mmCIF file with all atom_site columns, C-alpha atoms in Angstrom:
data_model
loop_
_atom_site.group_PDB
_atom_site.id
_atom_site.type_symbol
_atom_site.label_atom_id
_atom_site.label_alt_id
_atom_site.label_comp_id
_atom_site.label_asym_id
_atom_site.label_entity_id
_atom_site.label_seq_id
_atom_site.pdbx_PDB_ins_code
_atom_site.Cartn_x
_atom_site.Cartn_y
_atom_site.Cartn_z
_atom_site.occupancy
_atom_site.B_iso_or_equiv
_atom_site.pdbx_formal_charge
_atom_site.auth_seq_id
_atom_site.auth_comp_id
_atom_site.auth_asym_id
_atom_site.auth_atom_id
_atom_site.pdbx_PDB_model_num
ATOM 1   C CA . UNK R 1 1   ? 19.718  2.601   -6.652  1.00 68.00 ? 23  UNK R CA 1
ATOM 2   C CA . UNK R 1 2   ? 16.993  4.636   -8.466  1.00 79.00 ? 24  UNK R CA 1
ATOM 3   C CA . UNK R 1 3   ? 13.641  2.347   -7.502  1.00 81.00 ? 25  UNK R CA 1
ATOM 4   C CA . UNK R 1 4   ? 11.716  4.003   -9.859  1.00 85.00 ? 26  UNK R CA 1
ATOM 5   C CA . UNK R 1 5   ? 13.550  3.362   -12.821 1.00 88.00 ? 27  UNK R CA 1
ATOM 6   C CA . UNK R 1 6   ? 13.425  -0.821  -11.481 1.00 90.00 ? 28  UNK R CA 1
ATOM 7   C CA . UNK R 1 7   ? 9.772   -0.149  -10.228 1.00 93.00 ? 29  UNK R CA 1
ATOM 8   C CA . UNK R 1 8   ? 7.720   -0.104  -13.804 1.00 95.00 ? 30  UNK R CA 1
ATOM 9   C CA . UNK R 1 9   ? 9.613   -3.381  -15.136 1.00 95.00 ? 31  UNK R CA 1
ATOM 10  C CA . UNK R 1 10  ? 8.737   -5.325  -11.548 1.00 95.00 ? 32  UNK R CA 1
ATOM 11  C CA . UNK R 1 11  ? 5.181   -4.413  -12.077 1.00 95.00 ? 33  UNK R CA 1
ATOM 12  C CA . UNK R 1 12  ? 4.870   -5.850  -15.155 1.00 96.00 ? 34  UNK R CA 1
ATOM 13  C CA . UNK R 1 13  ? 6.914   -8.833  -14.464 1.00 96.00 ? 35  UNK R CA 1
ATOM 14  C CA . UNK R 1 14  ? 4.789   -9.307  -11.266 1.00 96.00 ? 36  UNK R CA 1
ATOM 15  C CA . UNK R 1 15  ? 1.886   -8.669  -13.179 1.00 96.00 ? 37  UNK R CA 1
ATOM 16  C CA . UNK R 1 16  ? 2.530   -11.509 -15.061 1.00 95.00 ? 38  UNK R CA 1
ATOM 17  C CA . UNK R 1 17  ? 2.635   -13.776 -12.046 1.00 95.00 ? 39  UNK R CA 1
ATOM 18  C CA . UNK R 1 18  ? -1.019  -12.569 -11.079 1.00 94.00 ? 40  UNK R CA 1
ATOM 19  C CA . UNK R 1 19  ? 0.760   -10.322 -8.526  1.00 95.00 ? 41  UNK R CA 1
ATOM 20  C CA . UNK R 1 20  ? 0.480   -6.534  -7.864  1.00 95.00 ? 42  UNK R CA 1
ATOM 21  C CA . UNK R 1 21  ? 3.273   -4.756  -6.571  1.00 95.00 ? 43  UNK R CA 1
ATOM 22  C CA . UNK R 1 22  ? 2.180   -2.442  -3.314  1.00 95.00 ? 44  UNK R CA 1
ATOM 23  C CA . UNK R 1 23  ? 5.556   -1.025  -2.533  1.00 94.00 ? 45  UNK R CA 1
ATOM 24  C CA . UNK R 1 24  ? 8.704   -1.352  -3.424  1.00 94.00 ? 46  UNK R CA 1
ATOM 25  C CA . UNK R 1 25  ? 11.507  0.079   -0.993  1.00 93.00 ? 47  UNK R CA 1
ATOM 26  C CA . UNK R 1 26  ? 15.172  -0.538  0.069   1.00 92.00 ? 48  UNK R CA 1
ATOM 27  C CA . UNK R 1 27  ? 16.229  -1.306  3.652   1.00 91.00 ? 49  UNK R CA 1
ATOM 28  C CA . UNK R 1 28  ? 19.563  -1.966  5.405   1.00 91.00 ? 50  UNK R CA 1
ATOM 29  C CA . UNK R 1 29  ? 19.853  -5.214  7.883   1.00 86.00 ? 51  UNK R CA 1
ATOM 30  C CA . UNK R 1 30  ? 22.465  -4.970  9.603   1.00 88.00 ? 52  UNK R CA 1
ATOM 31  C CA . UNK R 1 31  ? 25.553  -4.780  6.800   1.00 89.00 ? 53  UNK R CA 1
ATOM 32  C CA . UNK R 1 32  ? 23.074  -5.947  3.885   1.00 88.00 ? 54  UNK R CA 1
ATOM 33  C CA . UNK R 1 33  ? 20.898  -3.848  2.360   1.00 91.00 ? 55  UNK R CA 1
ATOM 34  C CA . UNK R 1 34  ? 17.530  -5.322  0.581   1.00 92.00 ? 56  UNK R CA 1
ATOM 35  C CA . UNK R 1 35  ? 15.292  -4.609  -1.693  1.00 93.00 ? 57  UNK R CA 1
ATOM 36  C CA . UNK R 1 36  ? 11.950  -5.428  -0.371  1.00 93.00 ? 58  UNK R CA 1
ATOM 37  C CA . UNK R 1 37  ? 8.785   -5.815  -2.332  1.00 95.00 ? 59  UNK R CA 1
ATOM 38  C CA . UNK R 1 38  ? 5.251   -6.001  -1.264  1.00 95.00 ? 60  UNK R CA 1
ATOM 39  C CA . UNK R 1 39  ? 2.796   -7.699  -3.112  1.00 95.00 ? 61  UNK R CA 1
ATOM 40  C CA . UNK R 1 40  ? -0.822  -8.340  -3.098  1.00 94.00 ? 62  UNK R CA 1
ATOM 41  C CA . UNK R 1 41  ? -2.708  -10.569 -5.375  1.00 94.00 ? 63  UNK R CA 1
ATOM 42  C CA . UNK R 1 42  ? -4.285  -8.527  -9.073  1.00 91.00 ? 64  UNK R CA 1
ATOM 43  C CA . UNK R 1 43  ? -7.506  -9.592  -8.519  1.00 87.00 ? 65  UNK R CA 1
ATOM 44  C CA . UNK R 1 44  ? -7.295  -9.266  -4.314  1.00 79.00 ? 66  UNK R CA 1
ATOM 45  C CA . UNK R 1 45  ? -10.410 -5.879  -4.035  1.00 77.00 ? 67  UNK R CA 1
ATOM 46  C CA . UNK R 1 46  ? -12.606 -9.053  -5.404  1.00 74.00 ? 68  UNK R CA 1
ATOM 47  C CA . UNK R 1 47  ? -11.025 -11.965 -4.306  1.00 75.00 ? 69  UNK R CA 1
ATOM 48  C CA . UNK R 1 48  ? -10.096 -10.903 -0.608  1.00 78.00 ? 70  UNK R CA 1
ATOM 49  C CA . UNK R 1 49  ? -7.301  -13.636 -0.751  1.00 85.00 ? 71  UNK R CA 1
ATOM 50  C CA . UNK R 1 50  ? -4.419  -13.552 1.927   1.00 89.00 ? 72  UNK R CA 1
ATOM 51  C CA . UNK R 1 51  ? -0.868  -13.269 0.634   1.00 92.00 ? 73  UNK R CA 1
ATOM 52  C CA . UNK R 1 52  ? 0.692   -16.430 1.697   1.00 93.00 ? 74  UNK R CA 1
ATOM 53  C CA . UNK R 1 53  ? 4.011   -17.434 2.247   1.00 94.00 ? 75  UNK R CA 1
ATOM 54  C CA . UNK R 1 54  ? 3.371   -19.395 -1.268  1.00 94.00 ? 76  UNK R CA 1
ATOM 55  C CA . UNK R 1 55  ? 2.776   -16.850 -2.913  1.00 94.00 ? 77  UNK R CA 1
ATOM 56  C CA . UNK R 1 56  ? 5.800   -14.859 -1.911  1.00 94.00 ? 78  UNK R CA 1
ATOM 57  C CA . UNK R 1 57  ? 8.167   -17.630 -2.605  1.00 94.00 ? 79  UNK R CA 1
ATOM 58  C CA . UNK R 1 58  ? 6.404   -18.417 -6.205  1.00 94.00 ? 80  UNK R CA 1
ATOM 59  C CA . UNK R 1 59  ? 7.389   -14.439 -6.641  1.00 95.00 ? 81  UNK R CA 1
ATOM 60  C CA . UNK R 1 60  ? 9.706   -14.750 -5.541  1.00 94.00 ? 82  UNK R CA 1
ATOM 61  C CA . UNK R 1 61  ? 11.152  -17.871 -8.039  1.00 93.00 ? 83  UNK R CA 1
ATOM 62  C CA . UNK R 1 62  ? 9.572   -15.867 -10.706 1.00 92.00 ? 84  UNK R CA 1
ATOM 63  C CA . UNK R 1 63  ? 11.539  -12.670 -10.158 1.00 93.00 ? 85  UNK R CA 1
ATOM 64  C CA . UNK R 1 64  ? 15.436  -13.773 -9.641  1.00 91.00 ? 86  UNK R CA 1
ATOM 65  C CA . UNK R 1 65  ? 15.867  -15.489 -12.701 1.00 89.00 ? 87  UNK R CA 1
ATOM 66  C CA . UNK R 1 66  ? 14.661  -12.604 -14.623 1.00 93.00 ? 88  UNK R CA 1
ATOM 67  C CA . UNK R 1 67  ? 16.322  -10.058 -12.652 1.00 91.00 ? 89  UNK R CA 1
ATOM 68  C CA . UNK R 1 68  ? 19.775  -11.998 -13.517 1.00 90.00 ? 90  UNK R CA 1
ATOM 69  C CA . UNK R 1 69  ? 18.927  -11.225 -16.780 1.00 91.00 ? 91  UNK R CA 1
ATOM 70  C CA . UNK R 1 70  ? 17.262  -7.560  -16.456 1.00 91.00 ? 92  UNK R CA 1
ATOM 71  C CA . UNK R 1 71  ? 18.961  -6.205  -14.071 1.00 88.00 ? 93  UNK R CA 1
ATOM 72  C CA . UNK R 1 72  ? 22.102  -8.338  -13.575 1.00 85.00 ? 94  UNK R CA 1
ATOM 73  C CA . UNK R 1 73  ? 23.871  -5.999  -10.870 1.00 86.00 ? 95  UNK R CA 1
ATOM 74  C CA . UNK R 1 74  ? 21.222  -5.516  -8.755  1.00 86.00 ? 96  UNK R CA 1
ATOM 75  C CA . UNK R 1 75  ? 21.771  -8.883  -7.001  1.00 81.00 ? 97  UNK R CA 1
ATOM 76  C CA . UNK R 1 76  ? 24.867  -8.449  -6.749  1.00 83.00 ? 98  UNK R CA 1
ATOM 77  C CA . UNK R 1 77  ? 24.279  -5.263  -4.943  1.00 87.00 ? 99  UNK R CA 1
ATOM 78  C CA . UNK R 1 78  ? 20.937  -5.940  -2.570  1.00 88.00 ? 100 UNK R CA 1
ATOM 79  C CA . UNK R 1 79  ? 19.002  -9.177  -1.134  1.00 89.00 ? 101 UNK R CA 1
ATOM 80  C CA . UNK R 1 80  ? 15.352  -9.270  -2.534  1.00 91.00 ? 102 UNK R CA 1
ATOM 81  C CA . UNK R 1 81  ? 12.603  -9.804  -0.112  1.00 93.00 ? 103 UNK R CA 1
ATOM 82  C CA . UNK R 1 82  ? 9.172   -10.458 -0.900  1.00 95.00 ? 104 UNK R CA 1
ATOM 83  C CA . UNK R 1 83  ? 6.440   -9.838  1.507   1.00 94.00 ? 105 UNK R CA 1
ATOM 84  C CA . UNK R 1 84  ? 2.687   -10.185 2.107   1.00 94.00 ? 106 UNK R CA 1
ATOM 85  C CA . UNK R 1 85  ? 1.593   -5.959  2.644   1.00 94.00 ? 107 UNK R CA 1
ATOM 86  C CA . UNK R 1 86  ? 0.372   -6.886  6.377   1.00 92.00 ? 108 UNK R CA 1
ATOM 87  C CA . UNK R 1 87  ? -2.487  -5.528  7.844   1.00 92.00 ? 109 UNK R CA 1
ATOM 88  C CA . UNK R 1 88  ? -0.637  -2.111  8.594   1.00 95.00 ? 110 UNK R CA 1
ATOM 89  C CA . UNK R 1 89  ? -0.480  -2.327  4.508   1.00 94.00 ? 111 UNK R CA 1
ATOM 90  C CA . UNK R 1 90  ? 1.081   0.511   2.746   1.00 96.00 ? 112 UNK R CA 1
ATOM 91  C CA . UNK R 1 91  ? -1.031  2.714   0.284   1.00 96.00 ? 113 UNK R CA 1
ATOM 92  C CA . UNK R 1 92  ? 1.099   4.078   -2.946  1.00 93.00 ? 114 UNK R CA 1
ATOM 93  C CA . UNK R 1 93  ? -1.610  4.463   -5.624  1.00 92.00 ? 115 UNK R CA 1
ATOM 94  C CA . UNK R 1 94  ? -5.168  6.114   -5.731  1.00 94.00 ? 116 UNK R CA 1
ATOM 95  C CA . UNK R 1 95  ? -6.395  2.816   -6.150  1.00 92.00 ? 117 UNK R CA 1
ATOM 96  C CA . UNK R 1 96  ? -5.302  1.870   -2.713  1.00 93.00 ? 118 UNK R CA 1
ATOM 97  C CA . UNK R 1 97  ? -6.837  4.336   -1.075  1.00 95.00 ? 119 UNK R CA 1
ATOM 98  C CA . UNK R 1 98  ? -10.317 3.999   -3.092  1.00 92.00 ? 120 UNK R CA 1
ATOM 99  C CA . UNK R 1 99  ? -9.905  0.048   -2.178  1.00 91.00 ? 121 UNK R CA 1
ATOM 100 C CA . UNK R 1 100 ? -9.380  0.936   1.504   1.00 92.00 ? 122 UNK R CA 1
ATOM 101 C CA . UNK R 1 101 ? -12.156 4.067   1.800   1.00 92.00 ? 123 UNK R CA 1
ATOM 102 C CA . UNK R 1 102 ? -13.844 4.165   5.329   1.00 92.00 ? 124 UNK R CA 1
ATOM 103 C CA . UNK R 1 103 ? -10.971 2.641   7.105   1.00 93.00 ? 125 UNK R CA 1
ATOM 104 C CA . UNK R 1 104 ? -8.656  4.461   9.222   1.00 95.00 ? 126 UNK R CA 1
ATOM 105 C CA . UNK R 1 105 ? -4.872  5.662   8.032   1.00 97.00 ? 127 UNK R CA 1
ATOM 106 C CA . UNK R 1 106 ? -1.893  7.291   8.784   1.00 97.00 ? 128 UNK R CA 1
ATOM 107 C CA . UNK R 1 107 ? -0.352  9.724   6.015   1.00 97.00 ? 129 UNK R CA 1
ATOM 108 C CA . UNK R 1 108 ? 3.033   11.341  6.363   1.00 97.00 ? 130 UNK R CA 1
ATOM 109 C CA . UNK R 1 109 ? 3.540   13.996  4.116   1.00 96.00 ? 131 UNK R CA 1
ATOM 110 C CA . UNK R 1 110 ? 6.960   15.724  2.324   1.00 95.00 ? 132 UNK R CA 1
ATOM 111 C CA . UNK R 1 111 ? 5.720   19.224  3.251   1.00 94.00 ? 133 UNK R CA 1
ATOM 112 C CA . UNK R 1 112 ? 3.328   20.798  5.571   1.00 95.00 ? 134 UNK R CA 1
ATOM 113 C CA . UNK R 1 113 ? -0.039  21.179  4.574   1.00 94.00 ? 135 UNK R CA 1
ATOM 114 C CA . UNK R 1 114 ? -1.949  24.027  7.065   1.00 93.00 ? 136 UNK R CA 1
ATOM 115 C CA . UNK R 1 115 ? 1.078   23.494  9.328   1.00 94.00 ? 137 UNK R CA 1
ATOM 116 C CA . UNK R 1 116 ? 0.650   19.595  9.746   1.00 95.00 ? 138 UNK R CA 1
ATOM 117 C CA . UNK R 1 117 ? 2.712   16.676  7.915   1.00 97.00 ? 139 UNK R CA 1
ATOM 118 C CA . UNK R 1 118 ? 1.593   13.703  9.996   1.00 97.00 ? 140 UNK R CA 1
ATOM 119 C CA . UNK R 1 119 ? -2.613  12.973  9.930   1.00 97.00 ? 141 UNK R CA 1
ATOM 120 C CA . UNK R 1 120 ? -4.125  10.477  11.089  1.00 97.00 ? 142 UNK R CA 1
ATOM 121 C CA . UNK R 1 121 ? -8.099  10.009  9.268   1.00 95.00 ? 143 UNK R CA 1
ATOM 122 C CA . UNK R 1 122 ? -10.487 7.990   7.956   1.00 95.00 ? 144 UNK R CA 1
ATOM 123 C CA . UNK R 1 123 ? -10.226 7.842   4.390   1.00 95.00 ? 145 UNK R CA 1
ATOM 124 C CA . UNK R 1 124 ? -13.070 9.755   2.088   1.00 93.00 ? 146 UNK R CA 1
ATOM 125 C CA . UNK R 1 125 ? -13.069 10.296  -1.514  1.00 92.00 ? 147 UNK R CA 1
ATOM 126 C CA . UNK R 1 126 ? -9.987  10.009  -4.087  1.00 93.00 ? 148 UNK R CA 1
ATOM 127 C CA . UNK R 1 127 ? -10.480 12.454  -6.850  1.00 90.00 ? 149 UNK R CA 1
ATOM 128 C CA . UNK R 1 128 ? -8.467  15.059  -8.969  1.00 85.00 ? 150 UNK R CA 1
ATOM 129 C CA . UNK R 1 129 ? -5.194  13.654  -7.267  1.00 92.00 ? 151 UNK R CA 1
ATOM 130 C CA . UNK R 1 130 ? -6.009  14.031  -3.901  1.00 95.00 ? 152 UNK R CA 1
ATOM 131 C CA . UNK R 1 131 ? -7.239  12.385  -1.103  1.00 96.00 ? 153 UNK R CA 1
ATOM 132 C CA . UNK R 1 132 ? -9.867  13.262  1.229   1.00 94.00 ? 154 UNK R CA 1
ATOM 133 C CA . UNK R 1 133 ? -9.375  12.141  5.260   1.00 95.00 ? 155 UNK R CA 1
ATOM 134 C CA . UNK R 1 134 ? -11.563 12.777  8.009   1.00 94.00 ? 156 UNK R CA 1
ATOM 135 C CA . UNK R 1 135 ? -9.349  13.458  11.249  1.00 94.00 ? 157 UNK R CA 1
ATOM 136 C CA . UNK R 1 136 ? -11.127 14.316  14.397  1.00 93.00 ? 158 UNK R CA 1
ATOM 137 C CA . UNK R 1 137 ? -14.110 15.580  12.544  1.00 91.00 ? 159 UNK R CA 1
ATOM 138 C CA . UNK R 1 138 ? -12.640 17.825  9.925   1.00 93.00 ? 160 UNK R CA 1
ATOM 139 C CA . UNK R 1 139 ? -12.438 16.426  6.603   1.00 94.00 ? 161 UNK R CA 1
ATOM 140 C CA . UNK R 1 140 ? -8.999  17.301  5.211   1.00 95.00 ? 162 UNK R CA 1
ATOM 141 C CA . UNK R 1 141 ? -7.841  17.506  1.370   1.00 95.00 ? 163 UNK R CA 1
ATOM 142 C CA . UNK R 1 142 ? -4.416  15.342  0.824   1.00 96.00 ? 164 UNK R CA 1
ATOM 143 C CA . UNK R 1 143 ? -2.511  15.912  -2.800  1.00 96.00 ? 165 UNK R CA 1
ATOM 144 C CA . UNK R 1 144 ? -1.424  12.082  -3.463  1.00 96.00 ? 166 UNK R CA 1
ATOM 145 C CA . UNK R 1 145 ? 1.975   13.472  -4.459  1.00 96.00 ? 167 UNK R CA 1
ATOM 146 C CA . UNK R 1 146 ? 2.527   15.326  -1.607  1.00 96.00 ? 168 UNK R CA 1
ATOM 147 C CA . UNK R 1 147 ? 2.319   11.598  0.235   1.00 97.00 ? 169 UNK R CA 1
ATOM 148 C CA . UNK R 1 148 ? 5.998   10.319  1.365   1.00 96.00 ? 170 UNK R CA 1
ATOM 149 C CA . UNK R 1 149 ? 4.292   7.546   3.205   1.00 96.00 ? 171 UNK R CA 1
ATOM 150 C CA . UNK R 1 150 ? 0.795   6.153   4.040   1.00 97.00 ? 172 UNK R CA 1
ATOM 151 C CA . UNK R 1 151 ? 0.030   3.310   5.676   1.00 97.00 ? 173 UNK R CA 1
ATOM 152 C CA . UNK R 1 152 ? -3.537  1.504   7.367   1.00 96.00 ? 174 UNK R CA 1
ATOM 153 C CA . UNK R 1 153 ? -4.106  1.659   10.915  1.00 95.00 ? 175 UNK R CA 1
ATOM 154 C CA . UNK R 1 154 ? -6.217  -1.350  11.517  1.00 93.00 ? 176 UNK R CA 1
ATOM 155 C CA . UNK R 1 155 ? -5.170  -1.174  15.471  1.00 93.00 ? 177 UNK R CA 1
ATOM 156 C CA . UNK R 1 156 ? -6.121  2.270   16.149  1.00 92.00 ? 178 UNK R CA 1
ATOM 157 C CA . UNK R 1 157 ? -9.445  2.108   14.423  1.00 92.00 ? 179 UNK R CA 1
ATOM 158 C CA . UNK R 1 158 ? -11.696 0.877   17.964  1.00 91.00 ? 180 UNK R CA 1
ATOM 159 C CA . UNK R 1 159 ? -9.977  4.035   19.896  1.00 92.00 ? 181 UNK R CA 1
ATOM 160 C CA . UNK R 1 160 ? -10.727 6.353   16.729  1.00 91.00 ? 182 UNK R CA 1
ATOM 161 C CA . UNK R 1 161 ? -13.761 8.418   17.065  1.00 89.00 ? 183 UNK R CA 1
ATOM 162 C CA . UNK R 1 162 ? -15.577 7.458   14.526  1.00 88.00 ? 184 UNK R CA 1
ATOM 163 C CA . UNK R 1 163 ? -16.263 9.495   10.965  1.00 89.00 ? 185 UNK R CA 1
ATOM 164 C CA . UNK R 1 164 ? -19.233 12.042  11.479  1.00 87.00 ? 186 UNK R CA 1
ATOM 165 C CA . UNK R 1 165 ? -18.932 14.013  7.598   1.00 83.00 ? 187 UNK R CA 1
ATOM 166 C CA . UNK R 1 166 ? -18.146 10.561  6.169   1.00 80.00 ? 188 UNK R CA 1
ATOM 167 C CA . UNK R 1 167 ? -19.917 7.850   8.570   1.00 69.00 ? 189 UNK R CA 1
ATOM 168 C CA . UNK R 1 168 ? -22.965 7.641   5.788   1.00 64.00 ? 190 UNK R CA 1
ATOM 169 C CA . UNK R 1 169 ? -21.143 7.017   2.389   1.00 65.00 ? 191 UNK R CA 1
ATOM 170 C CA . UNK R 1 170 ? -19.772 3.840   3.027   1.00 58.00 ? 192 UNK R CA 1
ATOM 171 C CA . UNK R 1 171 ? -21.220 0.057   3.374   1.00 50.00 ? 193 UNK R CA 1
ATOM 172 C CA . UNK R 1 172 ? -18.683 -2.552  5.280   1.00 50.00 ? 194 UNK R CA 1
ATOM 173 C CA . UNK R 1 173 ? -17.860 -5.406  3.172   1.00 36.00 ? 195 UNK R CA 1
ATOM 174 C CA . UNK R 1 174 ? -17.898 -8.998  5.460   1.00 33.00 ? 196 UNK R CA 1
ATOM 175 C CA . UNK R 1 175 ? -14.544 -9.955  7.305   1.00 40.00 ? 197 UNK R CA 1
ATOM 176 C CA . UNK R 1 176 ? -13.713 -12.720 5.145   1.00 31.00 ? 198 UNK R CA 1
ATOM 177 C CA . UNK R 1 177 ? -10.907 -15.201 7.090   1.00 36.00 ? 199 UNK R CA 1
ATOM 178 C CA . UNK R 1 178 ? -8.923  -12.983 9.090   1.00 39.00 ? 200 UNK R CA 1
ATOM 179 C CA . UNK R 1 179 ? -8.196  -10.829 5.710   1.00 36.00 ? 201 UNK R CA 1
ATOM 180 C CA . UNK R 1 180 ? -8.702  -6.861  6.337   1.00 40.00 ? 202 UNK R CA 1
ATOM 181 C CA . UNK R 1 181 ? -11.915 -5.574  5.662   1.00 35.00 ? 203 UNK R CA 1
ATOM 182 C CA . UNK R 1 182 ? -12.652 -3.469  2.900   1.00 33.00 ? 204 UNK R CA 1
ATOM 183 C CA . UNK R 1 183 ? -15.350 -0.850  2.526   1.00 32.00 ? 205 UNK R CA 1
ATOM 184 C CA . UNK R 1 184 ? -17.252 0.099   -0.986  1.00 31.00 ? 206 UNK R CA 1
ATOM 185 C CA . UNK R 1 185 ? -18.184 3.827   -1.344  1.00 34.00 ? 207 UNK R CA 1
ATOM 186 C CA . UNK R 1 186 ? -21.998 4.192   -1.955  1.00 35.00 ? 208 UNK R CA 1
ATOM 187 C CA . UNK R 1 187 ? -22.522 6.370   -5.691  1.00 33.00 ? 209 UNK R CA 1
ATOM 188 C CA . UNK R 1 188 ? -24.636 9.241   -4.887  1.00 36.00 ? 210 UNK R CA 1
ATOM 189 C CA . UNK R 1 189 ? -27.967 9.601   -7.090  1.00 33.00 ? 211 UNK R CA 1
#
C-alpha cells in the first residue's frame, strides 16, 4: 500500500473532524496487518487537550464510512487503528518540531550525516528544511527529509545534560493535566 498516496485525503478528512493527522504507518499483528493513524487535536499547540479514547473512536466513526467509499479495498486489505500520539509522540512535519522546541528527541536518519544516523538532542531552531538539535553540547544541523523517524523522549529528558548553546532561547510553557509540556522559542530583537 502506497501511504502517501492515502495520506493527503486522511488529512483532510481528519481535518474536517477537528483532527490532525501525526503519523500515519502500517504494522503487522500477528497475521493482520493495520493501518494505524495518530492523531492530535488542530487546535492542540493552543489548546493543550489530551487525545482521548473519545476522540479516537469519533475518528474513528468518521473515517470508515468514508473510506468504504474512498478507498473501498483498503478495508478489505488492513484493520484501521486510531491512536492518541503518546507522550513518546512522533514528529513528521516542521511544525512538530517548532511545537516541541526545547524538549528532548530522538531522530533516526536514512543516511549518515558526519558518520552518525541515530541522535539523540534537544531540539533548536526549524528553518530552511532542517532541524537544529543540541546533543551533548554540539548543536547539530538535521535536513527534515533526511528524517526516517523522530520521535520525543520525555523519559530521558531528567538524565539528559541539559542544553548549554540553546538553554537561553526558550520559555517552558505550564504542565497543564498530565499533557506534555511544550516550550515557545523566544524572537530575538
Amino acid at each position: 500500500m502506497d501511504l502517501k498516496k492515502v495520506q493527503p485525503p486522511l488529512e483532510r478528512q481528519l481535518a474536517l473532524l477537528g483532527y490532525e493527522l501525526v503519523h500515519l504507518e502500517t504494522v503487522r499483528e500477528g497475521r493482520d496487518e493495520m493501518l494505524r493513524l495518530y492523531i492530535d487535536h488542530l487546535d492542540a499547540e493552543t489548546s493543550h487537550r489530551k487525545v482521548s479514547v473519545e476522540d479516537c473512536a469519533a475518528a474513528t466513526e468518521g473515517l470508515l464510512l468514508w473510506m468504504d467509499v474512498e478507498f473501498p479495498d483498503l478495508r478489505e486489505k488492513l484493520g484501521v487503528e486510531v491512536s492518541s500520539p503518546g507522550m513518546e509522540r512522533p514528529l513528521t512535519k516542521p511544525d512538530h518540531f517548532r511545537r516541541f522546541a526545547g524538549r528532548l528527541c530522538r531522530v533516526q536518519t536514512g543516511a549518515p550525516i558526519n558518520g552518525q544516523k541515530r541522535f539523540k538532542g534537544w531540539i533548536g531552531p526549524v528553518a530552511e528544511g532542517s532541524v537544529t538539535l543540541e546533543e551533548d553540547g554540539v548543536l547539530k544541523t538535521i535536513p527534515l527529509v533526511a528524517i526516517q523517524k523522530a520521535r520525543l523522549a520525555p523519559f530521558d529528558e531528567s538524565k539528559t545534560p541539559p542544553p548549554k548553546h540553546l538553554a537561553g532561547r526558550f520559555t517552558e510553557l505550564p504542565n497543564v493535566d498530565g499533557v506534555e509540556t511544550s516550550v515557545v522559542v523566544e524572537e530575538e530583537a
